[in-house]
Amino acid sequence: MKRISFFAAALTGLLLATTVPARALTAGSGKAEVYTVTEHIRFNEGTLPLKHGGILLSNFGTETFDPLNKEGKGYIVLLDKETKVLFPATGALNAPKGMAVKDDCLFVADVGCVVVYNMKQPEQRPVKIAFPEGELFVNDIVALGDFLLVSVTNTGHLYSIDVKDCGTIWSTQRPKPKKVADIPGANGLAEHEGTLYVASYDPNENPGEQNVIYAVDMTVPGSKPLNLIGSRYGQYDGVAVSPDGSKLYFSNWKNAEGKAEVGYIDLTPDKKNAVTVLDVGVELQGPADICISDGYLFIPDLPANKLYIMAL
């Protein structure tokens, strides 16, 4: 089993303090090791690995599950050697989802906007980048150099935001989102070596043939989205690329049997996008914005108020 470097020597203490095994790992069983985190978790939707260690978790903080709530109870947790609330609920966040970091700025997708925090000065008041009217289900963010790419699930629009000088957002006019593409149900985003991966989720919870996982070659102007998963449509939420680019992990709220699942698409040429479903060892309710860090897959089970950490 690979080690998770940011836990370092405190890994054992963290797991004992904040998690319980979802499945015991028995010698020779071939089963993956899975842990469950519940501390400070309240409708955790987004996960984001930080370059210098730790995983950020976005939480709604509400009493009931509502991805478009306007209650202002959202907050951000840092999972490191211990779990702690990094940005507490102050009314700035409602239903925070996907996140991205550029320089010292943390960008958080929220209802109808992107909220920006100062990572170096967490006490500084966050600011909001508003989206056009009707663009409510702002869902995920990926940082591409000096730009952010942001998905809006209810309209299927992708927007770019210029964040070249993100530190000036607090003192100058806010950058304006610019619509750049349309992909039905655009939800989770991931990028690897010039390819953008997009998970499609039907906001009306009635998935059809357009709700698949797409790849877009961003190195070729005008490239059209390529369906990676054929007729295997579903309610795809999160996507994450393995460090070597050979696998695209995904989360799915509803497969053909109506069950939630987590798995991966084999991106190597000889496998022709073969799909493998992972045995997490628990019945998932709604796996959301997954991420990979140091040999582990982080799976927020949004309605269940649990975060699963699975060894790969």
CSV table of C-alpha atoms in Angstrom, one decimal:
chain,number,residue,atom,x,y,z
A,1,MET,CA,0.0,0.0,0.0
A,2,LYS,CA,1.3,3.4,-0.9
A,3,ARG,CA,1.9,5.9,1.9
A,4,ILE,CA,0.0,9.2,2.1
A,5,SER,CA,2.9,11.7,2.5
A,6,PHE,CA,1.1,14.7,4.0
A,7,PHE,CA,-0.1,12.6,7.0
A,8,ALA,CA,3.6,11.6,7.5
A,9,ALA,CA,4.3,10.2,11.0
A,10,ALA,CA,0.9,11.4,12.2
A,11,LEU,CA,-1.1,9.2,9.8
A,12,THR,CA,-1.9,6.6,12.4
A,13,GLY,CA,-2.9,9.2,15.0
A,14,LEU,CA,-5.2,10.9,12.5
A,15,LEU,CA,-6.9,7.7,11.5
A,16,LEU,CA,-7.4,6.7,15.1
A,17,ALA,CA,-8.7,10.2,16.0
A,18,THR,CA,-10.9,11.0,13.1
A,19,THR,CA,-11.8,7.9,11.2
A,20,VAL,CA,-12.8,4.3,11.5
A,21,PRO,CA,-12.1,1.5,9.0
A,22,ALA,CA,-15.0,0.9,6.6
A,23,ARG,CA,-13.5,-2.5,5.8
A,24,ALA,CA,-10.6,-4.3,7.6
A,25,LEU,CA,-7.8,-5.2,5.3
A,26,THR,CA,-7.0,-8.9,5.5
A,27,ALA,CA,-3.7,-10.4,4.3
A,28,GLY,CA,-4.0,-11.7,0.8
A,29,SER,CA,-7.6,-10.5,0.4
A,30,GLY,CA,-6.9,-8.1,-2.4
A,31,LYS,CA,-9.3,-5.7,-0.8
A,32,ALA,CA,-8.5,-2.0,-0.7
A,33,GLU,CA,-8.1,-0.3,2.6
A,34,VAL,CA,-10.8,2.3,3.3
A,35,TYR,CA,-11.2,4.8,6.1
A,36,THR,CA,-14.2,6.9,7.0
A,37,VAL,CA,-13.9,10.5,8.1
A,38,THR,CA,-16.9,12.2,9.9
A,39,GLU,CA,-15.3,14.9,12.0
A,40,HIS,CA,-16.3,18.4,10.9
A,41,ILE,CA,-18.2,16.9,7.9
A,42,ARG,CA,-21.6,18.3,7.1
A,43,PHE,CA,-22.6,17.7,3.5
A,44,ASN,CA,-19.1,17.6,2.2
A,45,GLU,CA,-19.2,18.1,-1.6
A,46,GLY,CA,-15.8,19.2,-2.8
A,47,THR,CA,-12.2,17.9,-2.2
A,48,LEU,CA,-9.0,19.6,-3.2
A,49,PRO,CA,-5.4,18.5,-2.6
A,50,LEU,CA,-3.0,21.3,-1.7
A,51,LYS,CA,0.6,21.4,-3.1
A,52,HIS,CA,2.2,21.7,0.3
A,53,GLY,CA,0.0,19.0,2.0
A,54,GLY,CA,-3.5,18.5,3.1
A,55,ILE,CA,-6.9,18.2,1.5
A,56,LEU,CA,-9.5,20.9,1.5
A,57,LEU,CA,-13.2,19.9,2.0
A,58,SER,CA,-16.1,22.1,1.2
A,59,ASN,CA,-19.2,21.7,3.4
A,60,PHE,CA,-22.8,23.0,3.2
A,61,GLY,CA,-23.2,23.0,7.0
A,62,THR,CA,-27.0,22.9,6.7
A,63,GLU,CA,-29.5,20.8,8.6
A,64,THR,CA,-31.0,19.4,5.4
A,65,PHE,CA,-29.4,18.5,2.1
A,66,ASP,CA,-29.9,21.3,-0.5
A,67,PRO,CA,-27.2,22.0,-3.1
A,68,LEU,CA,-28.9,25.3,-4.0
A,69,ASN,CA,-29.5,26.6,-0.5
A,70,LYS,CA,-29.0,30.2,0.5
A,71,GLU,CA,-28.6,29.7,4.2
A,72,GLY,CA,-25.0,31.0,4.5
A,73,LYS,CA,-23.8,28.1,6.6
A,74,GLY,CA,-21.1,26.8,4.3
A,75,TYR,CA,-17.5,26.3,5.5
A,76,ILE,CA,-14.1,24.9,4.4
A,77,VAL,CA,-12.2,22.2,6.4
A,78,LEU,CA,-8.5,21.3,6.1
A,79,LEU,CA,-7.8,17.6,6.5
A,80,ASP,CA,-4.1,17.2,7.4
A,81,LYS,CA,-2.5,15.8,10.5
A,82,GLU,CA,-5.8,16.6,12.1
A,83,THR,CA,-9.1,17.9,10.8
A,84,LYS,CA,-9.9,21.6,11.4
A,85,VAL,CA,-12.2,24.3,10.1
A,86,LEU,CA,-10.0,26.6,8.0
A,87,PHE,CA,-12.7,29.0,6.8
A,88,PRO,CA,-15.7,28.9,9.2
A,89,ALA,CA,-19.2,29.8,8.3
A,90,THR,CA,-19.6,33.6,8.2
A,91,GLY,CA,-22.5,33.8,5.7
A,92,ALA,CA,-20.2,34.0,2.7
A,93,LEU,CA,-20.8,30.4,1.5
A,94,ASN,CA,-24.1,28.7,0.9
A,95,ALA,CA,-23.5,25.4,-0.8
A,96,PRO,CA,-19.8,25.3,-1.6
A,97,LYS,CA,-18.7,22.7,-4.2
A,98,GLY,CA,-15.6,22.5,-6.3
A,99,MET,CA,-12.4,24.5,-5.5
A,100,ALA,CA,-9.2,25.6,-7.0
A,101,VAL,CA,-6.1,27.5,-5.8
A,102,LYS,CA,-4.1,30.1,-7.8
A,103,ASP,CA,-1.2,31.8,-6.0
A,104,ASP,CA,-2.7,32.8,-2.5
A,105,CYS,CA,-6.3,32.7,-3.6
A,106,LEU,CA,-8.8,29.9,-3.0
A,107,PHE,CA,-11.7,29.9,-5.4
A,108,VAL,CA,-14.8,28.1,-4.3
A,109,ALA,CA,-17.8,27.3,-6.6
A,110,ASP,CA,-21.1,28.3,-4.9
A,111,VAL,CA,-24.7,29.1,-5.8
A,112,GLY,CA,-24.6,31.6,-8.7
A,113,CYS,CA,-21.0,32.7,-7.9
A,114,VAL,CA,-17.4,31.9,-7.1
A,115,VAL,CA,-16.2,32.9,-3.7
A,116,VAL,CA,-12.6,33.9,-3.2
A,117,TYR,CA,-10.6,33.5,0.0
A,118,ASN,CA,-7.0,34.7,0.8
A,119,MET,CA,-5.1,31.6,1.9
A,120,LYS,CA,-2.3,33.7,3.4
A,121,GLN,CA,-4.7,36.0,5.3
A,122,PRO,CA,-7.6,33.8,6.2
A,123,GLU,CA,-9.1,36.6,8.3
A,124,GLN,CA,-9.6,38.8,5.2
A,125,ARG,CA,-13.2,39.1,4.1
A,126,PRO,CA,-13.9,36.9,1.1
A,127,VAL,CA,-15.2,38.4,-2.1
A,128,LYS,CA,-17.7,37.0,-4.7
A,129,ILE,CA,-17.4,36.8,-8.4
A,130,ALA,CA,-21.0,36.9,-9.6
A,131,PHE,CA,-22.3,34.8,-12.6
A,132,PRO,CA,-25.0,35.8,-15.0
A,133,GLU,CA,-28.6,35.5,-14.0
A,134,GLY,CA,-29.8,31.9,-14.2
A,135,GLU,CA,-26.3,30.4,-13.8
A,136,LEU,CA,-27.1,28.9,-10.4
A,137,PHE,CA,-25.5,25.4,-10.2
A,138,VAL,CA,-21.9,26.7,-10.3
A,139,ASN,CA,-20.2,23.4,-9.6
A,140,ASP,CA,-16.5,22.9,-10.2
A,141,ILE,CA,-13.3,24.8,-11.0
A,142,VAL,CA,-10.0,23.8,-12.6
A,143,ALA,CA,-7.0,26.2,-12.7
A,144,LEU,CA,-5.3,26.5,-16.1
A,145,GLY,CA,-2.4,28.9,-15.8
A,146,ASP,CA,-3.8,32.4,-15.5
A,147,PHE,CA,-7.3,31.3,-16.1
A,148,LEU,CA,-10.0,29.3,-14.2
A,149,LEU,CA,-12.4,27.1,-16.0
A,150,VAL,CA,-15.8,26.8,-14.2
A,151,SER,CA,-18.7,24.5,-14.9
A,152,VAL,CA,-22.4,25.4,-14.4
A,153,THR,CA,-24.5,22.2,-14.3
A,154,ASN,CA,-28.0,23.6,-14.7
A,155,THR,CA,-27.2,25.3,-18.0
A,156,GLY,CA,-24.3,23.1,-19.2
A,157,HIS,CA,-22.1,26.2,-19.7
A,158,LEU,CA,-18.3,26.4,-19.1
A,159,TYR,CA,-16.9,29.8,-18.2
A,160,SER,CA,-13.4,31.1,-18.1
A,161,ILE,CA,-12.2,33.7,-15.5
A,162,ASP,CA,-9.0,35.7,-15.9
A,163,VAL,CA,-7.1,35.4,-12.6
A,164,LYS,CA,-3.6,36.5,-13.7
A,165,ASP,CA,-3.5,39.0,-10.8
A,166,CYS,CA,-5.8,37.2,-8.4
A,167,GLY,CA,-4.3,39.1,-5.4
A,168,THR,CA,-5.9,42.3,-6.8
A,169,ILE,CA,-9.4,40.9,-6.6
A,170,TRP,CA,-10.0,42.6,-3.2
A,171,SER,CA,-8.9,46.0,-4.3
A,172,THR,CA,-10.0,46.3,-8.0
A,173,GLN,CA,-13.0,45.4,-10.1
A,174,ARG,CA,-14.0,41.8,-10.0
A,175,PRO,CA,-13.1,39.7,-13.1
A,176,LYS,CA,-16.1,38.7,-15.2
A,177,PRO,CA,-16.9,35.1,-16.2
A,178,LYS,CA,-16.8,34.6,-19.9
A,179,LYS,CA,-18.7,31.8,-21.5
A,180,VAL,CA,-16.5,29.6,-23.6
A,181,ALA,CA,-18.3,26.2,-24.2
A,182,ASP,CA,-21.4,24.1,-23.8
A,183,ILE,CA,-21.5,20.5,-22.5
A,184,PRO,CA,-24.8,19.1,-21.3
A,185,GLY,CA,-24.9,18.8,-17.5
A,186,ALA,CA,-21.3,19.9,-17.1
A,187,ASN,CA,-20.3,19.1,-13.5
A,188,GLY,CA,-16.9,17.8,-12.3
A,189,LEU,CA,-13.8,18.9,-14.1
A,190,ALA,CA,-10.2,17.6,-14.3
A,191,GLU,CA,-7.3,18.4,-16.6
A,192,HIS,CA,-4.2,16.5,-17.6
A,193,GLU,CA,-1.6,17.5,-20.1
A,194,GLY,CA,-3.9,19.6,-22.2
A,195,THR,CA,-7.0,17.3,-22.0
A,196,LEU,CA,-10.0,18.5,-20.1
A,197,TYR,CA,-12.3,15.8,-18.7
A,198,VAL,CA,-15.9,16.7,-17.9
A,199,ALA,CA,-18.5,14.7,-15.9
A,200,SER,CA,-22.1,15.2,-17.0
A,201,TYR,CA,-24.9,15.3,-14.4
A,202,ASP,CA,-28.6,15.8,-15.2
A,203,PRO,CA,-29.9,18.5,-12.8
A,204,ASN,CA,-33.4,17.1,-13.2
A,205,GLU,CA,-32.1,13.7,-12.0
A,206,ASN,CA,-33.3,11.9,-15.1
A,207,PRO,CA,-30.0,11.0,-16.9
A,208,GLY,CA,-30.0,10.3,-20.6
A,209,GLU,CA,-27.5,9.5,-23.4
A,210,GLN,CA,-25.9,13.0,-23.1
A,211,ASN,CA,-24.9,12.4,-19.5
A,212,VAL,CA,-21.6,10.7,-19.9
A,213,ILE,CA,-17.9,11.6,-19.3
A,214,TYR,CA,-16.3,13.7,-22.0
A,215,ALA,CA,-12.7,14.5,-23.0
A,216,VAL,CA,-11.8,17.7,-24.8
A,217,ASP,CA,-8.4,18.2,-26.5
A,218,MET,CA,-7.6,21.8,-25.5
A,219,THR,CA,-4.4,21.9,-27.6
A,220,VAL,CA,-6.5,21.8,-30.8
A,221,PRO,CA,-8.8,24.8,-31.4
A,222,GLY,CA,-12.4,23.9,-32.0
A,223,SER,CA,-12.1,20.4,-30.6
A,224,LYS,CA,-15.4,18.8,-29.9
A,225,PRO,CA,-16.1,16.8,-26.7
A,226,LEU,CA,-15.4,13.1,-27.1
A,227,ASN,CA,-17.6,10.6,-25.2
A,228,LEU,CA,-15.3,8.3,-23.3
A,229,ILE,CA,-17.9,6.0,-21.8
A,230,GLY,CA,-20.2,5.1,-24.7
A,231,SER,CA,-23.8,4.3,-23.8
A,232,ARG,CA,-22.9,3.9,-20.1
A,233,TYR,CA,-24.8,7.1,-19.1
A,234,GLY,CA,-25.4,8.2,-15.5
A,235,GLN,CA,-25.3,11.0,-13.0
A,236,TYR,CA,-21.5,11.6,-13.2
A,237,ASP,CA,-20.2,14.0,-10.6
A,238,GLY,CA,-16.5,14.0,-9.9
A,239,VAL,CA,-13.5,13.1,-12.1
A,240,ALA,CA,-9.8,12.8,-11.1
A,241,VAL,CA,-6.8,11.7,-13.3
A,242,SER,CA,-4.2,9.4,-11.9
A,243,PRO,CA,-0.7,11.0,-11.7
A,244,ASP,CA,0.6,9.0,-14.6
A,245,GLY,CA,-2.5,9.8,-16.7
A,246,SER,CA,-3.4,6.2,-17.3
A,247,LYS,CA,-6.7,6.2,-15.4
A,248,LEU,CA,-9.6,8.6,-15.1
A,249,TYR,CA,-11.5,8.0,-11.8
A,250,PHE,CA,-15.1,9.0,-11.6
A,251,SER,CA,-18.0,9.2,-9.2
A,252,ASN,CA,-21.6,8.3,-10.3
A,253,TRP,CA,-24.8,8.8,-8.3
A,254,LYS,CA,-26.9,6.6,-10.6
A,255,ASN,CA,-25.7,3.8,-12.8
A,256,ALA,CA,-27.9,1.5,-15.0
A,257,GLU,CA,-29.1,-0.3,-11.9
A,258,GLY,CA,-29.9,3.0,-10.1
A,259,LYS,CA,-27.0,2.6,-7.7
A,260,ALA,CA,-24.1,5.0,-6.8
A,261,GLU,CA,-20.6,3.9,-7.7
A,262,VAL,CA,-17.0,4.9,-8.0
A,263,GLY,CA,-14.7,3.6,-10.7
A,264,TYR,CA,-12.2,4.4,-13.3
A,265,ILE,CA,-11.8,4.5,-17.1
A,266,ASP,CA,-8.5,3.0,-18.4
A,267,LEU,CA,-7.0,5.6,-20.7
A,268,THR,CA,-4.2,3.5,-22.0
A,269,PRO,CA,-4.5,2.9,-25.8
A,270,ASP,CA,-4.8,-0.9,-25.6
A,271,LYS,CA,-7.6,-0.8,-23.1
A,272,LYS,CA,-9.9,1.3,-25.2
A,273,ASN,CA,-11.5,3.2,-22.3
A,274,ALA,CA,-12.5,0.0,-20.4
A,275,VAL,CA,-14.5,0.8,-17.2
A,276,THR,CA,-13.7,-0.8,-13.8
A,277,VAL,CA,-16.0,-0.3,-10.8
A,278,LEU,CA,-14.2,-0.2,-7.4
A,279,ASP,CA,-15.3,-2.1,-4.4
A,280,VAL,CA,-15.4,0.6,-1.7
A,281,GLY,CA,-16.9,-1.8,0.8
A,282,VAL,CA,-19.9,0.4,1.7
A,283,GLU,CA,-23.1,1.3,0.0
A,284,LEU,CA,-22.6,4.8,-1.4
A,285,GLN,CA,-25.4,7.3,-1.4
A,286,GLY,CA,-24.1,10.2,-3.4
A,287,PRO,CA,-20.3,10.2,-4.2
A,288,ALA,CA,-19.4,13.8,-5.2
A,289,ASP,CA,-16.2,15.7,-6.1
A,290,ILE,CA,-13.4,13.1,-5.7
A,291,CYS,CA,-9.7,13.8,-5.7
A,292,ILE,CA,-6.4,11.8,-5.7
A,293,SER,CA,-3.4,12.5,-3.4
A,294,ASP,CA,-0.4,10.3,-2.7
A,295,GLY,CA,-1.9,7.0,-3.6
A,296,TYR,CA,-5.3,7.6,-2.0
A,297,LEU,CA,-8.7,8.3,-3.5
A,298,PHE,CA,-10.8,10.8,-1.5
A,299,ILE,CA,-14.6,10.2,-1.9
A,300,PRO,CA,-17.1,12.6,-0.3
A,301,ASP,CA,-20.4,10.8,0.2
A,302,LEU,CA,-22.4,14.0,0.1
A,303,PRO,CA,-25.8,13.0,1.5
A,304,ALA,CA,-24.3,10.5,4.0
A,305,ASN,CA,-22.0,13.2,5.7
A,306,LYS,CA,-19.0,10.9,5.3
A,307,LEU,CA,-15.6,11.1,3.5
A,308,TYR,CA,-14.0,7.9,2.4
A,309,ILE,CA,-10.3,7.6,2.0
A,310,MET,CA,-9.4,4.6,-0.2
A,311,ALA,CA,-6.0,3.2,-0.9
A,312,LEU,CA,-5.3,2.7,-4.6
